[in-house]
Short mmCIF file of C-alpha atoms in Angstrom, two decimals:
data_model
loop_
_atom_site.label_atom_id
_atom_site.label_comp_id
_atom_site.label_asym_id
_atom_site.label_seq_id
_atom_site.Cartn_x
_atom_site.Cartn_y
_atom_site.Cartn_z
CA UNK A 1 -2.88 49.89 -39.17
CA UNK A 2 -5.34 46.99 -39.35
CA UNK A 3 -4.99 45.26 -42.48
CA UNK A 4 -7.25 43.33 -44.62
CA UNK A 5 -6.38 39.11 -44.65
CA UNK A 6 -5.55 38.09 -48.22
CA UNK A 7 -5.52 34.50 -48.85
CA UNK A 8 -2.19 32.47 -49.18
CA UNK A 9 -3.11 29.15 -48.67
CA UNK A 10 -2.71 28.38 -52.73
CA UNK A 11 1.11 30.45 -52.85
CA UNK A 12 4.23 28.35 -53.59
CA UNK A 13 6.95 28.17 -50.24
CA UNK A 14 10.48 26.84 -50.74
CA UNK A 15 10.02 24.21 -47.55
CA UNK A 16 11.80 20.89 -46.28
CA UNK A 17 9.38 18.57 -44.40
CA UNK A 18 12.56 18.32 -41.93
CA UNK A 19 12.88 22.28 -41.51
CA UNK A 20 8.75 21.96 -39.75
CA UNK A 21 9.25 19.61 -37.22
CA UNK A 22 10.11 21.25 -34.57
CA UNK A 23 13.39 20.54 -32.79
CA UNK A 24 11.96 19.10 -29.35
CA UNK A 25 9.52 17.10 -30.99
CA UNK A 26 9.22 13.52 -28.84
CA UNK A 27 9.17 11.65 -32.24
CA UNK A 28 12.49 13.58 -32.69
CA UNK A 29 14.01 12.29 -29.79
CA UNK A 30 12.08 9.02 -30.73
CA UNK A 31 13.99 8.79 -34.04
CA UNK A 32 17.31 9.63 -32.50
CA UNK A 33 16.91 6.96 -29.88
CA UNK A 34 15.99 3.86 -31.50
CA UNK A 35 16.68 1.82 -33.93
CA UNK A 36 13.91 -0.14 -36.26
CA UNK A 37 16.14 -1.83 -39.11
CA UNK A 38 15.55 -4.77 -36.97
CA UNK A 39 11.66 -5.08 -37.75
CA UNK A 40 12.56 -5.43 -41.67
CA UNK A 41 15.40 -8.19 -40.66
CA UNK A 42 11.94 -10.10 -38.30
CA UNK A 43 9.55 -9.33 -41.22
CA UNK A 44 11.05 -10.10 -44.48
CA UNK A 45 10.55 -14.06 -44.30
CA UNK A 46 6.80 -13.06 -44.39
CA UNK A 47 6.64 -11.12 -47.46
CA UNK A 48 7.21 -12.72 -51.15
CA UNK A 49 10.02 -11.23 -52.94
CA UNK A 50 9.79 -11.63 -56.27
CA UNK A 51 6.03 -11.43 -56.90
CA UNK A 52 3.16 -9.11 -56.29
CA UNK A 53 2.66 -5.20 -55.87
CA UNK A 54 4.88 -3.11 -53.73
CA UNK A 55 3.82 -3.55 -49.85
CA UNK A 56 4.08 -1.43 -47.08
CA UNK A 57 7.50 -1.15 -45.71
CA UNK A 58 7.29 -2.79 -42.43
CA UNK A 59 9.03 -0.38 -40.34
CA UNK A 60 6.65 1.99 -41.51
CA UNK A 61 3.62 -0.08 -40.85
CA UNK A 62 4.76 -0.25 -37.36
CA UNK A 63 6.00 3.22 -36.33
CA UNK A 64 2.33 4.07 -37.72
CA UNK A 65 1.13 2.19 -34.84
CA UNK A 66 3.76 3.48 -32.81
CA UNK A 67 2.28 6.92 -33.37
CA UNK A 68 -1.34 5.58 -32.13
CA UNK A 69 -0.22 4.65 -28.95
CA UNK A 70 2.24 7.70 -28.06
CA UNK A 71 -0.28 9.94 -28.92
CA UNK A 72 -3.25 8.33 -27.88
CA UNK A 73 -5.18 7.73 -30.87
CA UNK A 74 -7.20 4.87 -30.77
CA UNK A 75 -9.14 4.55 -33.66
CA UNK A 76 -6.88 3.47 -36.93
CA UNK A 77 -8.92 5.38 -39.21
CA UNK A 78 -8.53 8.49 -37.11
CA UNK A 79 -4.77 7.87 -37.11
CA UNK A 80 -4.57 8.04 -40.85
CA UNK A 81 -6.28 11.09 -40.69
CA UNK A 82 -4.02 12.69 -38.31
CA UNK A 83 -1.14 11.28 -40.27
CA UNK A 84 -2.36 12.75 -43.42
CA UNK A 85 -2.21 16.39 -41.70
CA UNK A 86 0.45 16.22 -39.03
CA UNK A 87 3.94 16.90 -40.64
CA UNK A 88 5.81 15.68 -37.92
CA UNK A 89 4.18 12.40 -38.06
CA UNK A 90 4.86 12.26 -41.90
CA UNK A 91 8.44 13.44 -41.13
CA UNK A 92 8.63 10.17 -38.83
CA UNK A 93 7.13 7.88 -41.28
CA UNK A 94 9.73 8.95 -44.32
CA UNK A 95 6.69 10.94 -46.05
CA UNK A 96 6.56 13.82 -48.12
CA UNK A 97 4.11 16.36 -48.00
CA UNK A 98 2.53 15.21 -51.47
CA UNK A 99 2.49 11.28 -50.59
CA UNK A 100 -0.64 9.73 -50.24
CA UNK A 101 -1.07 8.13 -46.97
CA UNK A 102 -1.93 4.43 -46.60
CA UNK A 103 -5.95 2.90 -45.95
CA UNK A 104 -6.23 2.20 -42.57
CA UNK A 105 -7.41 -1.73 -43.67
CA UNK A 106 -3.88 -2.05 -44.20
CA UNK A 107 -3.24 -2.59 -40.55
CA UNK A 108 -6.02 -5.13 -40.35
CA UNK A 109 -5.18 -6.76 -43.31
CA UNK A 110 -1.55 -7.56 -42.18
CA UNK A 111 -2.69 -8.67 -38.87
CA UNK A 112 -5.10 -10.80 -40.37
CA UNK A 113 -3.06 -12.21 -43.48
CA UNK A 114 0.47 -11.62 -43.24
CA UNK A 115 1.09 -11.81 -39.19
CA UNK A 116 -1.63 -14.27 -38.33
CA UNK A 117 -0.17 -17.19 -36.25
CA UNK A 118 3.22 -15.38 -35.55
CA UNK A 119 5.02 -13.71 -32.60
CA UNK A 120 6.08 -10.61 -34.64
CA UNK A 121 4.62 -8.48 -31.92
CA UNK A 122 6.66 -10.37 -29.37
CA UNK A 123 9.69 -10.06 -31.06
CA UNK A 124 9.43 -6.62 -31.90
CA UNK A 125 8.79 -6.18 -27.83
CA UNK A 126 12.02 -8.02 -27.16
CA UNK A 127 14.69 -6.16 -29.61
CA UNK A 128 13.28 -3.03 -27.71
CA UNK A 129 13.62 -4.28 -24.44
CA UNK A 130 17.39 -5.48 -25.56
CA UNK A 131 18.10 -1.84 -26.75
CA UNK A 132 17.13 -0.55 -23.40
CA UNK A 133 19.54 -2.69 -21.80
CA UNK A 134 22.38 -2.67 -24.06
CA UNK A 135 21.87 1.26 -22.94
CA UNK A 136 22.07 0.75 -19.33
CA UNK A 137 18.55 1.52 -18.72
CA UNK A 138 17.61 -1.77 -17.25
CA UNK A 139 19.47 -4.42 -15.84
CA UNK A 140 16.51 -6.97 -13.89
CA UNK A 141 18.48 -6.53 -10.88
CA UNK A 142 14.74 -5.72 -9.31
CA UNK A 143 11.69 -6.20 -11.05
CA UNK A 144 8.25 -5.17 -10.13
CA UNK A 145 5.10 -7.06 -11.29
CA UNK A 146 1.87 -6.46 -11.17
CA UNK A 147 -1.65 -6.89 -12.97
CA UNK A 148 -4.32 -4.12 -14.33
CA UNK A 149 -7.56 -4.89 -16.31
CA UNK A 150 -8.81 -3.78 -20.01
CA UNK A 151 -12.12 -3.97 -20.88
CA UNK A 152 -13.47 -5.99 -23.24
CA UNK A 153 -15.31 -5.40 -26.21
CA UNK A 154 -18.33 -7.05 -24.62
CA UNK A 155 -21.53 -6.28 -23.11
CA UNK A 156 -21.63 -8.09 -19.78
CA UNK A 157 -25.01 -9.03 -19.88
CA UNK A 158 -24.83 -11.07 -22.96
CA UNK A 159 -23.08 -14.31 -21.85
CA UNK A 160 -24.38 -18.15 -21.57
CA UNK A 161 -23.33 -19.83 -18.33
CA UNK A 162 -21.17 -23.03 -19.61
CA UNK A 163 -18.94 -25.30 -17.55
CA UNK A 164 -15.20 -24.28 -18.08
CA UNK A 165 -12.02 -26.36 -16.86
CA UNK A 166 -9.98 -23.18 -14.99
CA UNK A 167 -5.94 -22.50 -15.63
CA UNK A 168 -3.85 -25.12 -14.84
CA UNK A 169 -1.15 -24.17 -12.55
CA UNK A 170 2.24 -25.29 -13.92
CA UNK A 171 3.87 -25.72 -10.45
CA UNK A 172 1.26 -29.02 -9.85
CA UNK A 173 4.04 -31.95 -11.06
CA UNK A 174 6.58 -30.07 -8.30
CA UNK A 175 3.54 -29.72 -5.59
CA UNK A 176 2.85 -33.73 -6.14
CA UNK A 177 6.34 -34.31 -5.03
CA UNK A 178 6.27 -32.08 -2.47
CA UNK A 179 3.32 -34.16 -0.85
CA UNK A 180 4.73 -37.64 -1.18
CA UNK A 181 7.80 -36.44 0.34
CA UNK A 182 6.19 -34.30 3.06
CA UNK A 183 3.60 -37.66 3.57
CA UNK A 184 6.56 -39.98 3.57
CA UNK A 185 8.33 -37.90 6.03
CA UNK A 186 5.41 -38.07 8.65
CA UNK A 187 5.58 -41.79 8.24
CA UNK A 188 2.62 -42.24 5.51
CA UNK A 189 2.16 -44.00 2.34
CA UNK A 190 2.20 -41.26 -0.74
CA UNK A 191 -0.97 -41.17 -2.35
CA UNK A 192 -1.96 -43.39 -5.26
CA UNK A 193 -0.80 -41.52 -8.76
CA UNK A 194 -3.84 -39.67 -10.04
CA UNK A 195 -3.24 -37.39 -12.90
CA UNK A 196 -4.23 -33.90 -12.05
CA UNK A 197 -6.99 -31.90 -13.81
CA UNK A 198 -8.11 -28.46 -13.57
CA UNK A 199 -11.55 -28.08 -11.79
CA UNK A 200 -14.53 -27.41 -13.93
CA UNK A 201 -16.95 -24.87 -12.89
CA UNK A 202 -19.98 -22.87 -14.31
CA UNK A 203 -18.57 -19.81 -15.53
CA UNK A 204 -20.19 -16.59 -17.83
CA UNK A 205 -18.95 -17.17 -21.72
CA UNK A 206 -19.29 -13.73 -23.48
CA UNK A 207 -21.29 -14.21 -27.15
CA UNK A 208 -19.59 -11.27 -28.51
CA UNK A 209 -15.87 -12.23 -27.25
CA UNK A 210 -15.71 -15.94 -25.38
CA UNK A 211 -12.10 -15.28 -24.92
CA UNK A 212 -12.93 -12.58 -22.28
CA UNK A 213 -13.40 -13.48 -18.39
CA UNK A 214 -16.08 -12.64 -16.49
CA UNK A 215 -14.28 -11.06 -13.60
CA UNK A 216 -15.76 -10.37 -9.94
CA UNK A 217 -12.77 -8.85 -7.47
CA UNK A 218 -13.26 -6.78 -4.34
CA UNK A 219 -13.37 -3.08 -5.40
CA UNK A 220 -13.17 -4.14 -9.07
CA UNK A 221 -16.18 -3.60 -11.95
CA UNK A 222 -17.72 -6.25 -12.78
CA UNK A 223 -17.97 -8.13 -16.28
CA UNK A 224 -15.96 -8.98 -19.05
CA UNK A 225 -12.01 -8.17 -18.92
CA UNK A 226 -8.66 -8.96 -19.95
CA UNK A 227 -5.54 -8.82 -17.17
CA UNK A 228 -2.64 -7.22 -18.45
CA UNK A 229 0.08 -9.01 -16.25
CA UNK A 230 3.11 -6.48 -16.77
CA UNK A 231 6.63 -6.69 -14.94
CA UNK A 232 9.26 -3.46 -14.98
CA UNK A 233 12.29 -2.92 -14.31
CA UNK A 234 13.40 -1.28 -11.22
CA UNK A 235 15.88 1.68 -12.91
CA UNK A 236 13.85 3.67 -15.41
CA UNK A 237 10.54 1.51 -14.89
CA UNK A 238 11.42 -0.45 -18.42
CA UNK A 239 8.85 -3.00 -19.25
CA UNK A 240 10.67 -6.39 -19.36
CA UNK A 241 7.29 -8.59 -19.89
CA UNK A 242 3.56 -8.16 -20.42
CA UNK A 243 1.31 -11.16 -20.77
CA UNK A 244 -2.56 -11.24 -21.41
CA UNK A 245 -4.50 -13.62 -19.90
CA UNK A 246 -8.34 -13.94 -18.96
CA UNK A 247 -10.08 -11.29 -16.28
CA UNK A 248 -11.25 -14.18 -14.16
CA UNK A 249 -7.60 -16.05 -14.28
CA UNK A 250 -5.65 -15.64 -11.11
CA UNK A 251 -2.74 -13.31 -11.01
CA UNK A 252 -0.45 -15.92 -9.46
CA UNK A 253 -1.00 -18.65 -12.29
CA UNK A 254 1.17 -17.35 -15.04
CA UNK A 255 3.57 -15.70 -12.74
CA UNK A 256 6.64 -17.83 -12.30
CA UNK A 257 6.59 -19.07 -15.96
CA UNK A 258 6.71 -15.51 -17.09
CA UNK A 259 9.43 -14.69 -14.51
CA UNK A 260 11.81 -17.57 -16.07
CA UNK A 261 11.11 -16.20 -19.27
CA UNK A 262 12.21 -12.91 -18.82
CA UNK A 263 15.97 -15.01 -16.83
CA UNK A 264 16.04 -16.63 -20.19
CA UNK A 265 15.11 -14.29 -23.19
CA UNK A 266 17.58 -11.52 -21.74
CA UNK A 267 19.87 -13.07 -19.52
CA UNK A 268 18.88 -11.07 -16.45
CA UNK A 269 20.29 -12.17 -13.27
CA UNK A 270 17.22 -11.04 -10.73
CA UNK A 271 18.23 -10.74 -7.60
CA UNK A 272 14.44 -9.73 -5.69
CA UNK A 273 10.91 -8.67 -6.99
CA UNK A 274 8.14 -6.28 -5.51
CA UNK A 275 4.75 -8.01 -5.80
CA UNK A 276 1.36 -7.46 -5.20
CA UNK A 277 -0.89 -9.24 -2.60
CA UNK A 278 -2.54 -11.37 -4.99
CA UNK A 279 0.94 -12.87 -5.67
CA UNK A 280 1.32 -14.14 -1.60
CA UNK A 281 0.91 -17.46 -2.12
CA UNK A 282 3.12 -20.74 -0.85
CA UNK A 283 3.99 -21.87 -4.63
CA UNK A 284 5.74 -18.46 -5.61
CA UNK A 285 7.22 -18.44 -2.38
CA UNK A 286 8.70 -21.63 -3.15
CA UNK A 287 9.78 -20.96 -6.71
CA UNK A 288 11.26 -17.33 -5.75
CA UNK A 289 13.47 -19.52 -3.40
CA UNK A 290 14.27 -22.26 -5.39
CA UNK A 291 15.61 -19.38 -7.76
CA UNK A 292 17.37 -18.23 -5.38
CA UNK A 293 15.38 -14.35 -5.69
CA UNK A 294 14.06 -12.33 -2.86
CA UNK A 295 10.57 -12.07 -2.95
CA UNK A 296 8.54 -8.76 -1.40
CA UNK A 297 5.28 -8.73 -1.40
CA UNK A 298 1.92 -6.99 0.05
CA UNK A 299 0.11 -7.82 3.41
CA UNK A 300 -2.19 -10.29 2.37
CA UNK A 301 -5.56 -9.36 4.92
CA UNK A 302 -7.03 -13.01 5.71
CA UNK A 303 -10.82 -13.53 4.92
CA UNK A 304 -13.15 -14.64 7.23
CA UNK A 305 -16.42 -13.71 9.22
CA UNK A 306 -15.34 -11.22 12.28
CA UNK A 307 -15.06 -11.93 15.81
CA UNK A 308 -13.79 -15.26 15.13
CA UNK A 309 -10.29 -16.66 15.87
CA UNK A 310 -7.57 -16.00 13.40
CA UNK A 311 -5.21 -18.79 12.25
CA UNK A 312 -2.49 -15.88 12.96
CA UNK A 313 -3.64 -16.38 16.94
CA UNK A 314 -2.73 -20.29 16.52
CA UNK A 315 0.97 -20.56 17.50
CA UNK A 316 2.70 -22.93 15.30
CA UNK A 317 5.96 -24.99 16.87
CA UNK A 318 7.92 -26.14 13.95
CA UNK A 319 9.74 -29.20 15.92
CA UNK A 320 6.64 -30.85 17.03
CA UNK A 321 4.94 -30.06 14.72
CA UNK A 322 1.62 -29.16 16.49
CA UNK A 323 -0.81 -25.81 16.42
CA UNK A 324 -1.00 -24.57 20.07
CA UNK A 325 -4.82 -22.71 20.37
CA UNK A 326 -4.85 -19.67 22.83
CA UNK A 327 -6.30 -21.64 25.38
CA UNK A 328 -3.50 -23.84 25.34
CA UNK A 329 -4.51 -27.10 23.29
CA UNK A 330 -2.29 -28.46 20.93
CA UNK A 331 -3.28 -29.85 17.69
CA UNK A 332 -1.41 -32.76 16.36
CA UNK A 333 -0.39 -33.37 12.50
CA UNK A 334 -3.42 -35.74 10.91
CA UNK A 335 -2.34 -35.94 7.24
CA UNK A 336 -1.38 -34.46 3.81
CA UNK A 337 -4.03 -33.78 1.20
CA UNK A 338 -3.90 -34.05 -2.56
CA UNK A 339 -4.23 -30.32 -2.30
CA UNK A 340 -0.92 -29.87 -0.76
CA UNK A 341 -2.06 -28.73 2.80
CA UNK A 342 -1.33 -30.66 6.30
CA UNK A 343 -4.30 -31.25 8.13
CA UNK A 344 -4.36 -30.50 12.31
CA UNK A 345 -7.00 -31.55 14.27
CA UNK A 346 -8.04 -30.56 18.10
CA UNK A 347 -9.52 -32.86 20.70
CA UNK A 348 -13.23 -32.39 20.34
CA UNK A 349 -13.78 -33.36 24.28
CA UNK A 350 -11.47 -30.34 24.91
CA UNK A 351 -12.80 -27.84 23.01
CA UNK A 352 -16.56 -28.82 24.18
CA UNK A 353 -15.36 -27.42 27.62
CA UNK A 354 -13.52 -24.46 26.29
CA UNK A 355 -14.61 -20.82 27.19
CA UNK A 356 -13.69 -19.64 23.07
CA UNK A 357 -15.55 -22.44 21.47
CA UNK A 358 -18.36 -20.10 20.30
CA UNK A 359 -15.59 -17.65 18.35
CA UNK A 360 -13.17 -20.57 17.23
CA UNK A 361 -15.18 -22.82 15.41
CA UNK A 362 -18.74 -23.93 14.44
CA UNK A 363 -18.27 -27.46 13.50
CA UNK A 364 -20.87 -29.65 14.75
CA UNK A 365 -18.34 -31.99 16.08
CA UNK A 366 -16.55 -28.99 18.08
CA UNK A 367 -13.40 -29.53 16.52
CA UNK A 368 -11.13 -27.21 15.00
CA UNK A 369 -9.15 -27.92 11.88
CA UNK A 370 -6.39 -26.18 10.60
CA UNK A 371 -4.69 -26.35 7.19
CA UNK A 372 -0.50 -25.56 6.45
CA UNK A 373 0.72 -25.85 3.13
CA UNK A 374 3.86 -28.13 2.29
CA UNK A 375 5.49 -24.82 1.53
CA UNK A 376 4.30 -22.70 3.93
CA UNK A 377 7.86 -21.85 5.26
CA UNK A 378 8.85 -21.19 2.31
CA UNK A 379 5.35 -18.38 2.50
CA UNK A 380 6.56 -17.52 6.12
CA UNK A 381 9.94 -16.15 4.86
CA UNK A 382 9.21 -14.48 2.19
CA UNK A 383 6.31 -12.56 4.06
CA UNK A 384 9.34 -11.70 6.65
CA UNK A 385 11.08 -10.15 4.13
CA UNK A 386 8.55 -7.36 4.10
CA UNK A 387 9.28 -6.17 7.94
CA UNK A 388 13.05 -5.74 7.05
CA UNK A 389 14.21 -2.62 5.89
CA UNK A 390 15.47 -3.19 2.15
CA UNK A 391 11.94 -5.03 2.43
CA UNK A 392 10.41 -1.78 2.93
CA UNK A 393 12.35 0.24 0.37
CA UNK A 394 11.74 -2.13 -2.33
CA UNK A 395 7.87 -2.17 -1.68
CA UNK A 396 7.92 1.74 -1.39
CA UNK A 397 9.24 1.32 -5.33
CA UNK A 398 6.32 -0.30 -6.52
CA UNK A 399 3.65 2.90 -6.79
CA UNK A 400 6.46 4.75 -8.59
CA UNK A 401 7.28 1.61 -10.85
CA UNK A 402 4.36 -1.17 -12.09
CA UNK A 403 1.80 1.26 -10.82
CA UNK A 404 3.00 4.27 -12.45
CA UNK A 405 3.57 2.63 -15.53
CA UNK A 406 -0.18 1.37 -15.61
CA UNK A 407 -1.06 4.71 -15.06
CA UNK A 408 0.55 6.29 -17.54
CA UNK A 409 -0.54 3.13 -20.18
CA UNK A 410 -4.36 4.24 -19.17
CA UNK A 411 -4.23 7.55 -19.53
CA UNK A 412 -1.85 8.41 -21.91
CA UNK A 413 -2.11 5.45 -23.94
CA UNK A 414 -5.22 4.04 -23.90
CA UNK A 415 -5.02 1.01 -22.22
CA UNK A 416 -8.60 1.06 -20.24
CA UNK A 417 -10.26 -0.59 -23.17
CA UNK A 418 -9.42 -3.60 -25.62
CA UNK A 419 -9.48 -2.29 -28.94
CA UNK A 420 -9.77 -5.72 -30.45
CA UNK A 421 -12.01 -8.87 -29.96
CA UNK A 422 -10.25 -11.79 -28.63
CA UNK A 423 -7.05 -13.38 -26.84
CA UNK A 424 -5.31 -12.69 -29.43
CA UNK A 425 -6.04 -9.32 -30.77
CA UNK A 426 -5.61 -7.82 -27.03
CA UNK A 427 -1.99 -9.51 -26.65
CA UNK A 428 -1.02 -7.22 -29.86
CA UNK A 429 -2.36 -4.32 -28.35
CA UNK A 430 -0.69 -4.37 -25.16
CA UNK A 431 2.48 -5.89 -26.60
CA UNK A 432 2.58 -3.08 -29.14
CA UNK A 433 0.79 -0.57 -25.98
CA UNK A 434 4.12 -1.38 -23.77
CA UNK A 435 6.88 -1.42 -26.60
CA UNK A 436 5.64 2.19 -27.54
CA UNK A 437 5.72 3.24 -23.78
CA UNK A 438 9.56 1.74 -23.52
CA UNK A 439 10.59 3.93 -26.93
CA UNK A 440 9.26 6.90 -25.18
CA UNK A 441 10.91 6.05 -21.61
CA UNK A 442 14.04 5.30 -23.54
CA UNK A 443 14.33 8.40 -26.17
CA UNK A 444 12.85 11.02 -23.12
CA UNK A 445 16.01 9.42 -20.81
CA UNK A 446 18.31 9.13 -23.43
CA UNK A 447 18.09 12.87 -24.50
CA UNK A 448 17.91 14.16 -20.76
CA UNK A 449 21.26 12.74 -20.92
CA UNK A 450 22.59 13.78 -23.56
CA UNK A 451 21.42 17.19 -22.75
CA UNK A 452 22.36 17.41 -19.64
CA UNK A 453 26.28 18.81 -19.01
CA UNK A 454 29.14 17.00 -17.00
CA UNK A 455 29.04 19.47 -14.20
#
């Protein structure tokens, strides 16, 4: 029989918050997996303790953010909303039913008062990745890196062009030894000391957010962007590092400074990396080998107007030193540049007379130059590495390591957009974006195993 609704949204029920969550909750698992008293020991140095009102606990602060970023909730005002509602999320946060729930300025307010100037986002990043490891869920043997764009808080066609002094590489003080040696070696004074500064170009500087790069890459949008360089580790794709740099900064500038960080802060002993092409360059060649790590990365394809001669269809000979064309004329060593590169120069009375002058070079002189980097054997070897077949397993790893993990950060935890306006604001949010993503890799692994029987 069809009965009439009465309402019972005013009677009195005998509940415990802990009896509505249900039991397969993720923040359940969360809870179970991790451990936060470490974020009051980083914290407590910033708050006064014996004057003022009652803050925020700060483990509570920050599993509120937690909660943005699992669930995908991007606006903090919305998140206190759905905090104020959702008894599971009150459950995680030590709530009752009856407490009032924090302003959502009190995020901003910390960030902009209390955490201004520190790491505390780095930190908390760390003790998670340490957790993961003391569990056995990472180890650095192999670690994958990789670079994905956020977009800024900036409308790309409100910039002023200014001239702006570009990264500075930090391997330059080893590449200036490099060339005196290699110049030395070929029986020629080392250059005159000259102090190295980054080049200055005209570059697009955002009015709304000048820390953002104007970025213009081959299948890429165009305009204003932040690169999330992440690295993860090869077992259960853990993040070990994510730094925030510039869209229009190269991937390979902060690369091997980041990679000794990670050797240092957590005492991993990498033995080879996966990389992208845009890491295939001669100075992390050199620095992968000087670490004594085997580097694997992508097919680089050369640039260049078609039906030309490639450099690839130059044969080099190592012992005398000399580029041999395909018609058979050798070019000699000439010298070392500042830039690090040998330069090799043909016979222009030759190549006047040659049959593939037209498609191998349209210097008015007819001679054809060719550059080699000081550590272009270095380049050569670790480019081999991809042909071999560990080579080939390890790059097969990437799309279901860095890459997944990016794809998972955009689409499950909004990571396609900078929620804040400059440097950085956007290095909390992906700090805070990737430790969320390694508390849910570590709490869903740690319960499949703990559900899963012997047999």
């Amino acid at each position: 029989m069809l009965k009439r609704l009465t309402a019972r949204q005013t009677e009195l029920e005998m509940v415990t918050l802990e009896s509505l969550v249900p039991a397969d909750h993720l923040l359940r698992k969360v809870e179970a997996a991790i451990d936060y008293s470490f974020i009051r020991e980083l914290t407590e140095g910033l708050y006064c303790l014996d004057n003022g009102r009652p803050p925020i606990a700060p483990e509570t602060l920050f599993k509120a953010l937690f909660i943005g970023y699992l669930f995908g909730i991007r606006s903090e005002r919305q998140l206190m909303r759905e905090i104020e509602v959702n008894v599971a999320y009150r459950w995680f946060l030590g709530l009752r039913l009856t407490d009032k729930v924090f302003d959502a300025s009190t995020f901003s307010q910390n960030r902009r008062r209390r955490f201004d100037g520190t790491d505390i986002a780095q930190q908390i990043f760390d003790h998670i990745v340490e957790q993961a490891i003391e569990l056995g869920l990472a180890d650095g043997t192999v670690l994958y890196t990789d670079s994905t764009h956020l977009k800024a808080s900036a409308n790309k066609s409100k910039f002023d062009s200014e001239m702006v002094a570009k990264s500075r590489a930090a391997y330059w003080d080893d590449l200036d030894a490099a060339i005196s040696a290699d110049r030395i070696a070929h029986g020629k004074k080392p250059l005159k000391p000259k102090p190295r500064e980054a080049e200055i170009k005209e570059t697009r500087v955002s009015r709304t957010d000048p820390d953002a790069g104007y970025m213009v890459r081959d299948g890429k949008p165009k305009g204003f962007f932040y690169l999330d360089h992440r690295t993860v580790d090869s077992k259960h794709s853990i993040i070990t590092d994510t730094h925030v740099k510039a869209g229009n900064v190269h991937d390979s500038i902060p690369y091997i400074e980041r990679l000794d960080r990670q050797r240092r802060r957590f005492d991993l002993d990498v033995k080879a990396v996966g990389l992208d092409a845009g890491y295939a360059n001669a100075p992390i060649a050199q620095g992968l080998e000087e670490r004594g790590i085997l580097g694997v990365t992508a097919y680089l394809r050369p640039a260049g107007p078609k039906n030309t001669l490639r450099k690839r269809q130059f044969e080099y000979d190592p012992k005398a030193d000399v580029y041999r064309c395909p018609n058979g004329q050798e070019l000699p060593y000439s010298t070392t540049g500042r830039g690090g590169y040998r330069y090799y120069h043909s016979d222009p009375e030759k190549c006047r007379e040659c049959p593939l002058l037209s498609s191998c070079t349209k210097n008015a002189k007819a001679q054809k130059t060719l550059t080699r980097h000081v550590w272009a054997d270095a380049r050569e070897r670790v480019d081999a590495h991809r042909k071999t077949d560990w080579g080939k397993r390890i790059y097969d790893r990437r799309k279901e390591t860095v890459e997944r993990s990016f794809a998972d950060a955009k689409q499950l935890f909004g990571h396609r957009y900078a929620r804040y306006r400059g440097l950085t604001g956007v290095k909390w949010q992906c700090l805070l974006a990737a430790t969320a993503q390694n508390i849910k890799k570590i709490a869903m692994v740690m319960d499949q195993t703990t559900t899963t029987s012997p047999a």
